[in-house]
Amino acid sequence: MEREVLEMDVVFVGAGPANLSGALHLARLVKEHNGAVERGEKEGAPLGEIEIGVIEKGSYVGAHNLSGAVMDPRALRELFPDFEAEGAPLESPVKEDFFLYLTEKRAIRSPITPPPLKNHGYYIVSLNRLTAWLGEKCEEAGINIFPEFPGAEMLYDLEDRVIGVRTGDKGIDKEGKRKGNFEPGVDLHAKVTVLGEGPRGSLTKMLTERLNLNEGREPQVYSIGVKELWELPDDRYPAGRVTHTLGFPSDAKTYGGGWIYGMQNRILNIGYVTGLDYRDPLLDPHAEFQKFKQHPFLAKLLEGGKMIRYGAKTIAAGGWHAMPQIYADGVLLVGDCAGFLNSQRLKGIHTAIKSGMLAAEAIFTALIKNDFSAQQLSRYERLVNRSWLTPELRKVRNFHAGFRHGRWLGMANAGLQFITGGRSWGLFDRSRAEAGHEAMGKLSEYGYRGDNIEQRYNGLRFDGKITFNKLTDVYHAAVGHDEDQPAHLHVLDTNICAERCAEEYGNPCQRFCPAAVYEMVEDGASGKRRLQINFSNCVHCKTCDIMDPYQIINWVTPEGGGGPDYKGM
Ligand code: SF4
């Protein structure tokens, strides 16, 4: 097939905070360099016009960006020293912090907020709005942004050096045939390709496997955050108030916790994080969140309010030991897809922005030297090691490991790390970790009979006021996919679903997916059960790719523009 080839200098895949910051920082470095050379203030040749492109699978910049979020402004301030005056969309500075331990009926306020959860000087933000604003700044700087262009595959030369990315074809029907509006994807050739796809990026997954970038690293572990925005009828929860919770509804063996943030205009931002290394095969992260809202403290807070938005996204929580090699010939990894997240502080926006900026500095030097080899691009790793990212991430390198042994040992380990500067031993050492899906136990280990969710969530009802079923929530994520296209969830062996998985785990995809994409249905003809994939509901959280116990689900990019619309989230 004839494909259009676009020659660029640098292509950023994914318009998230890491890549947009990287693209902008690079454009400025090039401009400053060219200006200084032309004015005779700097030796060397000008770089001339450097073509920088950002491709994004969502329908606009920010459409797929979801986070809590309380942002540490450290990195944004490096990029925009006057970000407030420049109009960065900030919901509110954090004015007060609360930390609650929830029992089934009570909310016990801790007299002290654990230091990692102190947010004074930080800002509550909508990541959707922040990235949209960064996108505008990029366009003002002359960067080409291509929404509705999903990265479908990496392009390599004969020696496995990355030479760019191929975007997805448009206009393929569900049988895989070309429709009247068929358009082949474009080959974007670049000297450097930067992957900033967010957690469990589909190209990152293929690249790290092909180039063995995870060698000697621990498996990444993830959590999933499920979130809603609510309109409150009055000022009962002020903008700028931040509450984190521990305890109910997670059982003591499962990593989990909640957040409640006050945004402008009486909007309440609530969510619940569940570790994707849970053991109980009947666990359902969406149901955990619904239970969280049934707690008397939350139920009272939400009374008379209206749920207006929904979303779900995974978080790369494995930390320092789980980061892949972040450079190879012609390619760099930034942000969450490289594991730059401080899971103890529940913060990844500042680390994403900083990683993008450091990648830009490494690319700038590579452009000056006209050398895009792994050896030259390894400068990025050295810049990371010399920056504040490294002490911040190393200090919490064993944080998540403690929670593999339950809530209380996890808390003890977190406290210990605070004293030892990140050192942990024995049980708490991250280097003894397993991938999250390997932790899932079988139904028989729990004495469950079949997949009846009532065995874990007895009494959970969706009342349409406080609690909602997945389909109602998905409606509030404004998800859209053209239904006449091949499913973008590839299940490599569906024979496993009806028998082996049903018997061993009770088809946990029906539960861990927060968007009701997977459904075991009776097959009319044979009378047997089969897997039905309602792919148009997918909110692109990547949980299925991570948590499937047989690792036979591959999430790939759907046709450009499809997915959630996280406006204001
Ligand atoms: Fe998330 Fe997978 Fe469900 Fe899509 S199908 S919403 S990626 S778990």
Coordinates of C-alpha atoms and ligand atoms in Angstrom, one line a residue:
M1 CA 0.0 0.0 0.0
E2 CA 1.2 3.5 -0.9
R3 CA 1.6 5.6 2.2
E4 CA 2.3 9.2 2.6
V5 CA 5.7 9.8 4.2
L6 CA 6.2 13.0 6.3
E7 CA 9.8 13.9 7.1
M8 CA 10.1 15.5 10.5
D9 CA 13.0 16.1 12.8
V10 CA 11.4 15.0 16.1
V11 CA 8.1 13.3 16.6
F12 CA 6.4 13.1 20.0
V13 CA 3.8 10.4 20.3
G14 CA 1.0 11.4 22.7
A15 CA 0.0 14.9 23.7
G16 CA 0.3 14.5 27.4
P17 CA 2.1 16.8 29.8
A18 CA 5.5 15.2 29.3
N19 CA 5.5 15.4 25.5
L20 CA 4.0 18.8 25.2
S21 CA 6.5 20.2 27.7
G22 CA 9.3 18.4 25.9
A23 CA 8.2 19.7 22.5
L24 CA 7.9 23.2 23.8
H25 CA 11.2 23.2 25.6
L26 CA 13.0 21.8 22.5
A27 CA 11.4 24.5 20.2
R28 CA 12.6 27.2 22.6
L29 CA 16.2 25.7 22.9
V30 CA 16.4 25.6 19.1
K31 CA 15.1 29.2 18.8
E32 CA 17.5 30.5 21.4
H33 CA 20.4 28.7 19.8
N34 CA 19.7 30.0 16.3
G35 CA 19.2 33.5 17.6
A36 CA 22.4 33.4 19.7
V37 CA 24.4 32.0 16.7
E38 CA 23.0 34.6 14.3
R39 CA 23.8 37.4 16.8
G40 CA 27.4 36.1 17.1
E41 CA 26.9 35.3 20.8
K42 CA 27.5 31.6 20.3
E43 CA 29.8 29.6 18.2
G44 CA 28.7 26.9 15.8
A45 CA 26.1 26.7 13.0
P46 CA 22.4 27.5 13.4
L47 CA 20.2 24.5 13.4
G48 CA 17.8 26.1 11.0
E49 CA 14.1 25.1 10.9
I50 CA 13.6 22.1 13.1
E51 CA 10.3 20.3 12.4
I52 CA 8.7 19.1 15.6
G53 CA 5.4 17.2 15.5
V54 CA 3.1 15.9 18.3
I55 CA 0.6 13.2 17.4
E56 CA -2.4 12.4 19.6
K57 CA -5.0 9.7 19.4
G58 CA -7.7 11.8 21.0
S59 CA -10.0 14.1 19.1
Y60 CA -8.2 17.2 20.7
V61 CA -5.3 17.8 23.0
G62 CA -6.4 16.8 26.5
A63 CA -9.3 14.6 25.4
H64 CA -7.7 11.5 26.9
N65 CA -5.9 13.2 29.8
L66 CA -7.1 12.2 33.2
S67 CA -5.5 12.5 36.6
G68 CA -6.6 13.3 40.2
A69 CA -5.0 15.9 40.3
V70 CA -3.0 17.8 42.8
M71 CA 0.1 19.2 41.0
D72 CA 3.4 20.1 42.5
P73 CA 4.3 23.1 40.3
R74 CA 8.0 22.7 40.5
A75 CA 8.5 21.6 36.9
L76 CA 5.8 23.8 35.4
R77 CA 7.6 26.7 37.1
E78 CA 10.8 25.7 35.3
L79 CA 9.0 25.7 32.0
F80 CA 6.9 28.9 32.7
P81 CA 8.4 30.9 35.6
D82 CA 5.2 33.0 35.6
F83 CA 2.7 30.2 34.9
E84 CA -0.1 31.9 36.9
A85 CA 0.3 35.2 35.1
E86 CA 0.5 33.4 31.8
G87 CA -3.0 31.9 32.4
A88 CA -2.2 28.3 33.3
P89 CA -5.6 26.8 34.1
L90 CA -5.5 26.1 37.9
E91 CA -8.5 25.2 39.8
S92 CA -7.3 26.3 43.2
P93 CA -4.2 26.5 45.3
V94 CA -4.3 23.8 48.0
K95 CA -5.6 25.6 51.1
E96 CA -6.0 22.7 53.6
D97 CA -5.1 19.0 53.8
F98 CA -7.0 16.3 55.6
F99 CA -6.1 12.6 56.0
L100 CA -8.8 10.3 57.1
Y101 CA -8.9 6.6 58.1
L102 CA -12.2 5.1 57.2
T103 CA -13.7 2.2 59.1
E104 CA -17.0 0.9 57.8
K105 CA -19.0 3.6 59.7
R106 CA -16.6 6.2 60.9
A107 CA -14.1 8.7 59.4
I108 CA -11.2 9.2 61.8
R109 CA -9.2 12.3 61.1
S110 CA -5.5 11.8 61.6
P111 CA -4.1 14.6 63.8
I112 CA -1.1 14.8 61.4
T113 CA -1.1 14.6 57.7
P114 CA 1.6 12.2 56.5
P115 CA 4.4 14.3 55.0
P116 CA 4.1 12.8 51.5
L117 CA 0.5 13.9 51.4
K118 CA 1.1 17.5 52.5
N119 CA 0.1 19.6 49.6
H120 CA 0.8 23.2 50.8
G121 CA 2.1 25.3 47.8
Y122 CA 0.6 22.9 45.3
Y123 CA -2.5 23.3 43.0
I124 CA -5.6 21.3 42.3
V125 CA -5.8 21.1 38.5
S126 CA -7.8 19.5 35.7
L127 CA -5.2 17.6 33.7
N128 CA -7.5 17.9 30.7
R129 CA -7.4 21.7 30.9
L130 CA -3.7 21.9 31.7
T131 CA -2.7 19.8 28.7
A132 CA -5.1 21.7 26.4
W133 CA -3.3 24.9 27.6
L134 CA 0.1 23.4 27.0
G135 CA -1.0 22.4 23.5
E136 CA -1.9 26.0 22.8
K137 CA 1.5 27.1 23.9
C138 CA 3.1 24.5 21.6
E139 CA 1.1 25.7 18.6
E140 CA 2.1 29.3 19.4
A141 CA 5.7 28.1 19.3
G142 CA 5.2 26.7 15.8
I143 CA 4.9 23.0 16.8
N144 CA 2.7 20.9 14.6
I145 CA 0.0 19.1 16.6
F146 CA -2.0 16.3 14.9
P147 CA -5.1 15.2 16.9
E148 CA -6.8 12.0 15.8
F149 CA -3.5 10.5 14.8
P150 CA -2.9 7.4 16.9
G151 CA 0.6 5.8 16.8
A152 CA -0.1 2.3 15.5
E153 CA 3.5 0.9 15.0
M154 CA 7.1 1.9 15.4
L155 CA 9.2 2.1 12.3
Y156 CA 12.7 0.6 12.4
D157 CA 15.6 0.4 10.0
L158 CA 17.4 -2.8 9.2
E159 CA 19.5 -2.5 12.3
D160 CA 16.5 -2.0 14.7
R161 CA 17.1 1.7 15.0
V162 CA 13.8 3.6 15.4
I163 CA 13.2 5.9 12.4
G164 CA 9.7 7.1 13.2
V165 CA 6.1 6.0 13.7
R166 CA 3.2 4.9 11.5
T167 CA -0.2 6.3 12.4
G168 CA -3.3 4.1 12.2
D169 CA -5.4 3.6 9.1
K170 CA -8.8 5.2 9.0
G171 CA -11.9 3.8 7.4
I172 CA -11.6 0.0 8.0
D173 CA -14.9 -1.8 8.8
K174 CA -15.4 -4.3 11.5
E175 CA -14.6 -7.2 9.1
G176 CA -11.3 -5.6 8.3
K177 CA -12.3 -4.4 4.9
R178 CA -11.7 -0.9 3.5
K179 CA -14.7 1.5 3.6
G180 CA -15.3 4.3 1.1
N181 CA -13.6 6.8 3.4
F182 CA -10.4 4.6 3.8
E183 CA -7.2 6.6 4.4
P184 CA -4.0 4.8 5.0
G185 CA -1.9 5.8 8.0
V186 CA 1.0 8.1 7.5
D187 CA 4.7 7.2 8.0
L188 CA 6.2 10.0 10.1
H189 CA 10.0 9.7 9.8
A190 CA 12.0 11.4 12.5
K191 CA 15.5 11.6 13.8
V192 CA 14.2 11.1 17.3
T193 CA 10.8 9.7 18.3
V194 CA 9.7 10.4 21.8
L195 CA 7.1 8.1 23.4
G196 CA 4.9 9.8 26.0
E197 CA 1.9 7.5 25.8
G198 CA 1.0 7.4 29.4
P199 CA 0.8 4.2 31.5
R200 CA 1.2 0.9 29.6
G201 CA 1.6 2.6 26.2
S202 CA 0.9 0.2 23.4
L203 CA 3.9 1.3 21.3
T204 CA 6.1 1.4 24.5
K205 CA 5.1 -2.2 25.2
M206 CA 6.1 -3.4 21.8
L207 CA 9.3 -1.3 21.8
T208 CA 10.5 -2.5 25.2
E209 CA 9.9 -6.1 24.3
R210 CA 11.6 -5.8 20.9
L211 CA 14.7 -3.9 22.2
N212 CA 14.7 -5.7 25.6
L213 CA 14.6 -2.4 27.4
N214 CA 13.2 -4.0 30.6
E215 CA 16.2 -6.3 31.0
G216 CA 17.4 -6.3 34.6
R217 CA 14.5 -4.1 35.7
E218 CA 11.6 -5.3 37.9
P219 CA 8.2 -5.7 36.4
Q220 CA 6.1 -2.5 36.4
V221 CA 3.1 -2.6 38.7
Y222 CA 0.1 -0.5 38.3
S223 CA -2.9 0.9 40.1
I224 CA -6.2 2.0 38.7
G225 CA -7.9 5.3 39.6
V226 CA -11.6 5.6 39.1
K227 CA -13.0 9.1 39.3
E228 CA -16.2 11.2 39.2
L229 CA -16.9 14.9 39.2
W230 CA -20.0 16.0 41.1
E231 CA -21.9 19.3 41.2
L232 CA -22.7 20.1 44.8
P233 CA -25.8 22.2 45.7
D234 CA -23.9 24.5 48.1
D235 CA -20.4 25.4 49.5
R236 CA -20.1 22.4 51.8
Y237 CA -16.7 21.5 50.4
P238 CA -14.6 24.5 49.5
A239 CA -12.3 24.8 46.5
G240 CA -8.7 24.1 47.6
R241 CA -9.5 21.5 50.3
V242 CA -7.7 18.2 49.7
T243 CA -8.7 15.0 51.6
H244 CA -7.0 11.6 51.2
T245 CA -8.4 8.5 52.8
L246 CA -7.2 5.0 53.7
G247 CA -9.2 2.0 54.9
F248 CA -12.7 1.3 53.8
P249 CA -13.6 -0.2 51.4
S250 CA -10.3 -1.9 50.6
D251 CA -9.6 -5.1 52.5
A252 CA -6.4 -5.0 54.5
K253 CA -4.6 -7.1 51.8
T254 CA -5.4 -4.7 48.9
Y255 CA -3.6 -1.5 48.2
G256 CA -6.2 1.3 47.9
G257 CA -7.2 4.7 49.0
G258 CA -9.5 7.6 48.1
W259 CA -9.3 11.3 47.3
I260 CA -11.7 14.2 47.6
Y261 CA -10.7 17.5 46.1
G262 CA -12.6 20.8 46.0
M263 CA -12.6 22.5 42.6
Q264 CA -14.1 25.8 41.5
N265 CA -17.9 26.4 41.1
R266 CA -18.9 23.8 43.7
I267 CA -17.4 20.9 41.7
L268 CA -16.3 18.0 43.8
N269 CA -13.6 15.7 42.4
I270 CA -13.6 12.3 44.0
G271 CA -11.9 9.1 43.2
Y272 CA -10.6 5.8 44.4
V273 CA -7.3 4.0 43.6
T274 CA -7.0 0.2 43.7
G275 CA -3.6 -1.5 43.3
L276 CA -3.6 -3.8 40.2
D277 CA -1.8 -6.4 42.2
Y278 CA -4.9 -7.4 44.1
R279 CA -5.5 -11.1 45.0
D280 CA -9.2 -11.5 45.1
P281 CA -10.4 -12.5 41.6
L282 CA -13.8 -11.1 42.3
L283 CA -12.5 -7.6 43.1
D284 CA -13.9 -4.9 40.9
P285 CA -12.2 -1.5 41.1
H286 CA -15.4 0.3 39.9
A287 CA -17.4 -1.4 42.6
E288 CA -14.7 -0.5 45.2
F289 CA -15.3 3.1 44.2
Q290 CA -19.1 2.8 44.4
K291 CA -18.7 1.3 47.9
F292 CA -16.4 4.2 48.9
K293 CA -19.2 6.6 48.1
Q294 CA -21.6 4.6 50.3
H295 CA -19.5 5.4 53.3
P296 CA -21.5 7.6 55.6
F297 CA -18.9 10.4 55.4
L298 CA -19.0 10.4 51.5
A299 CA -22.7 9.8 51.2
K300 CA -23.4 12.8 53.4
L301 CA -21.0 14.9 51.4
L302 CA -22.7 13.9 48.1
E303 CA -26.3 14.2 49.3
G304 CA -28.3 16.4 46.9
G305 CA -25.4 16.6 44.5
K306 CA -25.2 15.4 40.9
M307 CA -22.6 13.3 39.2
I308 CA -21.6 14.9 36.0
R309 CA -18.4 13.3 34.7
Y310 CA -16.6 9.9 35.0
G311 CA -13.3 8.5 34.0
A312 CA -10.7 5.8 34.8
K313 CA -7.0 5.5 34.2
T314 CA -4.1 3.4 35.3
I315 CA -1.1 4.7 37.2
A316 CA 2.4 3.2 36.8
A317 CA 3.2 2.7 40.5
G318 CA 6.3 0.5 40.4
G319 CA 8.7 3.3 40.8
W320 CA 12.5 3.5 40.3
H321 CA 13.2 -0.2 40.1
A322 CA 10.6 -0.8 37.5
M323 CA 11.6 1.9 35.0
P324 CA 12.8 0.6 31.7
Q325 CA 15.9 1.8 29.9
I326 CA 14.6 5.2 28.8
Y327 CA 16.6 5.6 25.5
A328 CA 17.6 3.5 22.5
D329 CA 18.7 4.3 19.0
G330 CA 16.4 7.1 17.7
V331 CA 13.9 6.9 20.6
L332 CA 13.3 8.2 24.1
L333 CA 10.6 7.4 26.7
V334 CA 9.1 10.1 28.9
G335 CA 6.4 10.5 31.6
D336 CA 4.2 7.7 32.8
C337 CA 5.1 5.2 30.0
A338 CA 8.6 5.3 31.4
G339 CA 7.4 5.0 35.0
F340 CA 8.3 8.6 36.2
L341 CA 5.7 8.7 38.9
N342 CA 6.1 9.2 42.6
S343 CA 3.6 6.7 43.9
Q344 CA 4.0 7.7 47.6
R345 CA 3.0 11.3 46.9
L346 CA 0.4 10.2 44.3
K347 CA 2.0 12.7 41.9
G348 CA 3.2 12.3 38.3
I349 CA 2.5 15.5 36.5
H350 CA 5.6 17.3 37.8
T351 CA 7.8 14.3 37.1
A352 CA 6.3 13.9 33.6
I353 CA 6.9 17.6 32.7
K354 CA 10.5 17.4 34.0
S355 CA 11.2 14.2 32.1
G356 CA 9.9 15.8 28.9
M357 CA 12.2 18.8 29.4
L358 CA 15.2 16.7 30.0
A359 CA 14.5 14.6 26.9
A360 CA 14.3 17.9 25.0
E361 CA 17.7 18.9 26.3
A362 CA 19.2 15.5 25.2
I363 CA 17.6 15.8 21.8
F364 CA 18.9 19.4 21.4
T365 CA 22.5 18.2 22.0
A366 CA 21.9 15.3 19.6
L367 CA 20.7 17.7 16.9
I368 CA 23.8 19.9 17.4
K369 CA 26.0 16.8 17.0
N370 CA 23.8 15.3 14.3
D371 CA 24.0 12.0 16.2
F372 CA 20.9 10.1 17.2
S373 CA 22.5 6.9 18.4
A374 CA 21.6 5.2 21.7
Q375 CA 25.0 6.3 23.0
Q376 CA 24.3 9.9 22.2
L377 CA 20.7 9.8 23.5
S378 CA 21.9 8.1 26.7
R379 CA 22.6 11.7 27.8
Y380 CA 19.0 11.8 28.7
E381 CA 19.5 9.2 31.4
R382 CA 22.5 11.2 32.7
L383 CA 20.5 14.4 32.8
V384 CA 17.7 12.5 34.7
N385 CA 20.3 11.2 37.2
R386 CA 21.7 14.7 37.8
S387 CA 18.3 16.3 38.2
W388 CA 15.9 16.5 41.2
L389 CA 13.9 13.6 39.7
T390 CA 16.4 11.0 40.8
P391 CA 16.6 11.8 44.5
E392 CA 12.8 12.2 44.6
L393 CA 12.1 8.9 43.0
R394 CA 14.9 7.0 44.7
K395 CA 13.6 8.0 48.1
V396 CA 10.4 6.2 47.5
R397 CA 11.8 3.3 45.4
N398 CA 10.5 0.6 47.7
F399 CA 7.2 2.3 48.7
H400 CA 4.8 0.1 46.7
A401 CA 6.7 -3.1 47.6
G402 CA 5.5 -2.9 51.3
F403 CA 1.9 -3.0 50.3
R404 CA 2.3 -6.5 48.8
H405 CA 2.2 -7.6 52.4
G406 CA -0.9 -5.8 53.3
R407 CA -2.0 -2.3 54.4
W408 CA -0.3 -2.2 57.8
L409 CA 3.1 -3.6 56.8
G410 CA 2.9 -1.2 53.8
M411 CA 2.3 1.8 56.1
A412 CA 5.2 0.6 58.3
N413 CA 7.5 0.3 55.3
A414 CA 6.5 3.8 54.1
G415 CA 7.4 5.2 57.5
L416 CA 10.6 3.3 57.5
Q417 CA 11.6 4.6 54.1
F418 CA 11.0 8.1 55.3
I419 CA 13.7 7.6 57.9
T420 CA 16.1 5.5 55.9
G421 CA 15.9 7.7 52.7
G422 CA 14.3 4.9 50.7
R423 CA 16.3 1.9 51.9
S424 CA 14.3 -1.3 52.6
W425 CA 15.2 -4.8 53.3
G426 CA 13.8 -8.3 52.9
L427 CA 10.1 -8.4 52.5
F428 CA 9.9 -4.7 51.6
D429 CA 12.6 -4.7 48.9
R430 CA 11.0 -3.9 45.6
S431 CA 13.6 -6.1 43.9
R432 CA 11.6 -9.2 45.0
A433 CA 8.5 -8.0 43.2
E434 CA 6.2 -9.9 40.8
A435 CA 4.0 -8.5 38.0
G436 CA 0.6 -7.4 39.3
H437 CA -1.4 -10.0 37.4
E438 CA 0.6 -12.8 39.0
A439 CA -0.8 -11.9 42.4
M440 CA -4.4 -12.7 41.4
G441 CA -5.6 -15.8 43.3
K442 CA -8.0 -18.4 41.9
L443 CA -11.7 -18.7 42.8
S444 CA -11.0 -21.9 44.6
E445 CA -8.5 -20.3 46.9
Y446 CA -11.2 -18.0 48.1
G447 CA -13.9 -20.7 48.3
Y448 CA -15.9 -18.8 45.7
R449 CA -18.4 -20.7 43.5
G450 CA -18.5 -19.2 40.1
D451 CA -18.3 -15.5 39.3
N452 CA -21.2 -14.1 41.3
I453 CA -19.9 -10.8 42.4
E454 CA -22.3 -10.8 45.4
Q455 CA -19.8 -13.1 47.1
R456 CA -17.6 -10.0 47.5
Y457 CA -20.0 -7.1 47.1
N458 CA -23.0 -8.4 49.0
G459 CA -25.5 -5.5 49.4
L460 CA -23.9 -3.1 46.8
R461 CA -26.8 -1.6 44.8
F462 CA -26.6 1.0 42.2
D463 CA -29.2 3.5 43.3
G464 CA -28.7 6.1 40.5
K465 CA -28.2 8.8 43.2
I466 CA -24.9 8.0 44.9
T467 CA -23.9 4.8 43.2
F468 CA -24.0 4.1 39.5
N469 CA -23.4 1.0 37.3
K470 CA -20.6 1.0 34.8
L471 CA -22.8 1.8 31.8
T472 CA -24.2 4.9 33.5
D473 CA -20.7 6.0 34.4
V474 CA -19.4 5.3 30.8
Y475 CA -22.1 7.6 29.5
H476 CA -20.6 10.3 31.7
A477 CA -17.2 9.7 30.2
A478 CA -18.6 10.8 26.8
V479 CA -16.9 7.8 25.1
G480 CA -17.2 7.6 21.4
H481 CA -15.8 5.0 18.9
D482 CA -17.1 4.4 15.4
E483 CA -18.7 0.9 15.9
D484 CA -17.9 -0.2 12.3
Q485 CA -14.2 -0.8 12.9
P486 CA -12.2 -3.8 14.2
A487 CA -12.2 -4.1 18.0
H488 CA -9.0 -2.6 19.4
L489 CA -8.9 -5.1 22.2
H490 CA -7.2 -8.2 20.8
V491 CA -7.8 -11.3 22.8
L492 CA -5.2 -13.7 21.5
D493 CA -7.0 -17.0 22.5
T494 CA -10.7 -16.8 23.2
N495 CA -10.8 -20.5 23.8
I496 CA -9.3 -19.8 27.2
C497 CA -12.2 -17.6 28.2
A498 CA -15.2 -20.0 28.2
E499 CA -13.5 -22.8 30.1
R500 CA -10.2 -22.4 31.7
C501 CA -10.5 -18.7 32.7
A502 CA -14.2 -19.2 33.7
E503 CA -13.2 -22.0 36.0
E504 CA -10.0 -20.6 37.4
Y505 CA -10.8 -16.9 37.8
G506 CA -14.4 -16.4 36.8
N507 CA -13.5 -14.2 33.8
P508 CA -12.2 -11.3 35.9
C509 CA -12.1 -9.0 32.8
Q510 CA -15.8 -8.5 33.4
R511 CA -14.9 -6.9 36.7
F512 CA -11.5 -5.3 36.3
C513 CA -12.6 -3.3 33.3
P514 CA -14.3 -0.1 34.6
A515 CA -16.3 0.4 31.4
A516 CA -18.2 -2.9 30.9
V517 CA -16.3 -3.8 27.8
Y518 CA -16.0 -7.5 28.5
E519 CA -19.1 -9.6 28.9
M520 CA -19.5 -13.4 28.9
V521 CA -22.8 -14.1 27.0
E522 CA -24.7 -17.2 26.0
D523 CA -24.0 -18.1 22.4
G524 CA -27.4 -18.8 20.9
A525 CA -26.2 -21.4 18.5
S526 CA -24.1 -23.6 20.7
G527 CA -25.6 -22.7 24.1
K528 CA -22.0 -22.2 25.4
R529 CA -20.7 -19.0 26.9
R530 CA -18.5 -16.8 24.8
L531 CA -16.7 -13.5 25.3
Q532 CA -18.4 -10.4 23.8
I533 CA -16.2 -7.3 23.6
N534 CA -18.2 -4.1 23.7
F535 CA -15.2 -2.1 22.6
S536 CA -17.0 1.1 22.0
N537 CA -17.3 1.6 25.8
C538 CA -13.6 1.6 26.2
V539 CA -12.1 4.5 28.2
H540 CA -8.5 3.6 27.3
C541 CA -7.5 2.9 30.9
K542 CA -5.3 -0.1 29.9
T543 CA -6.3 -2.2 32.9
C544 CA -7.2 -5.2 30.8
D545 CA -3.8 -5.3 29.1
I546 CA -2.2 -5.2 32.6
M547 CA -4.4 -7.4 34.8
D548 CA -5.5 -10.2 32.5
P549 CA -4.1 -13.3 34.4
Y550 CA -3.1 -15.1 31.1
Q551 CA -1.7 -11.9 29.5
I552 CA -3.6 -12.6 26.3
I553 CA -5.3 -9.2 26.0
N554 CA -3.5 -6.6 23.8
W555 CA -4.8 -3.1 23.8
V556 CA -4.0 -1.4 20.5
T557 CA -5.0 2.1 19.3
P558 CA -8.5 2.3 17.7
E559 CA -9.3 4.6 14.8
G560 CA -8.1 8.2 15.6
G561 CA -10.4 10.4 17.6
G562 CA -12.2 7.5 19.4
G563 CA -12.2 7.2 23.1
P564 CA -13.4 9.2 26.1
D565 CA -13.7 13.0 26.3
Y566 CA -12.4 14.0 29.7
K567 CA -13.4 17.7 29.4
G568 CA -12.8 19.4 32.7
M569 CA -11.5 16.1 34.4
Ligands
SF4_1 FE1 -9.8 -0.1 30.2 FE2 -9.4 -2.4 28.8 FE3 -11.8 -1.8 29.7 FE4 -10.8 -0.3 27.7 S1 -11.3 -2.5 27.6 S2 -11.8 0.4 29.5 S3 -8.6 -0.3 28.3 S4 -10.0 -2.3 30.9

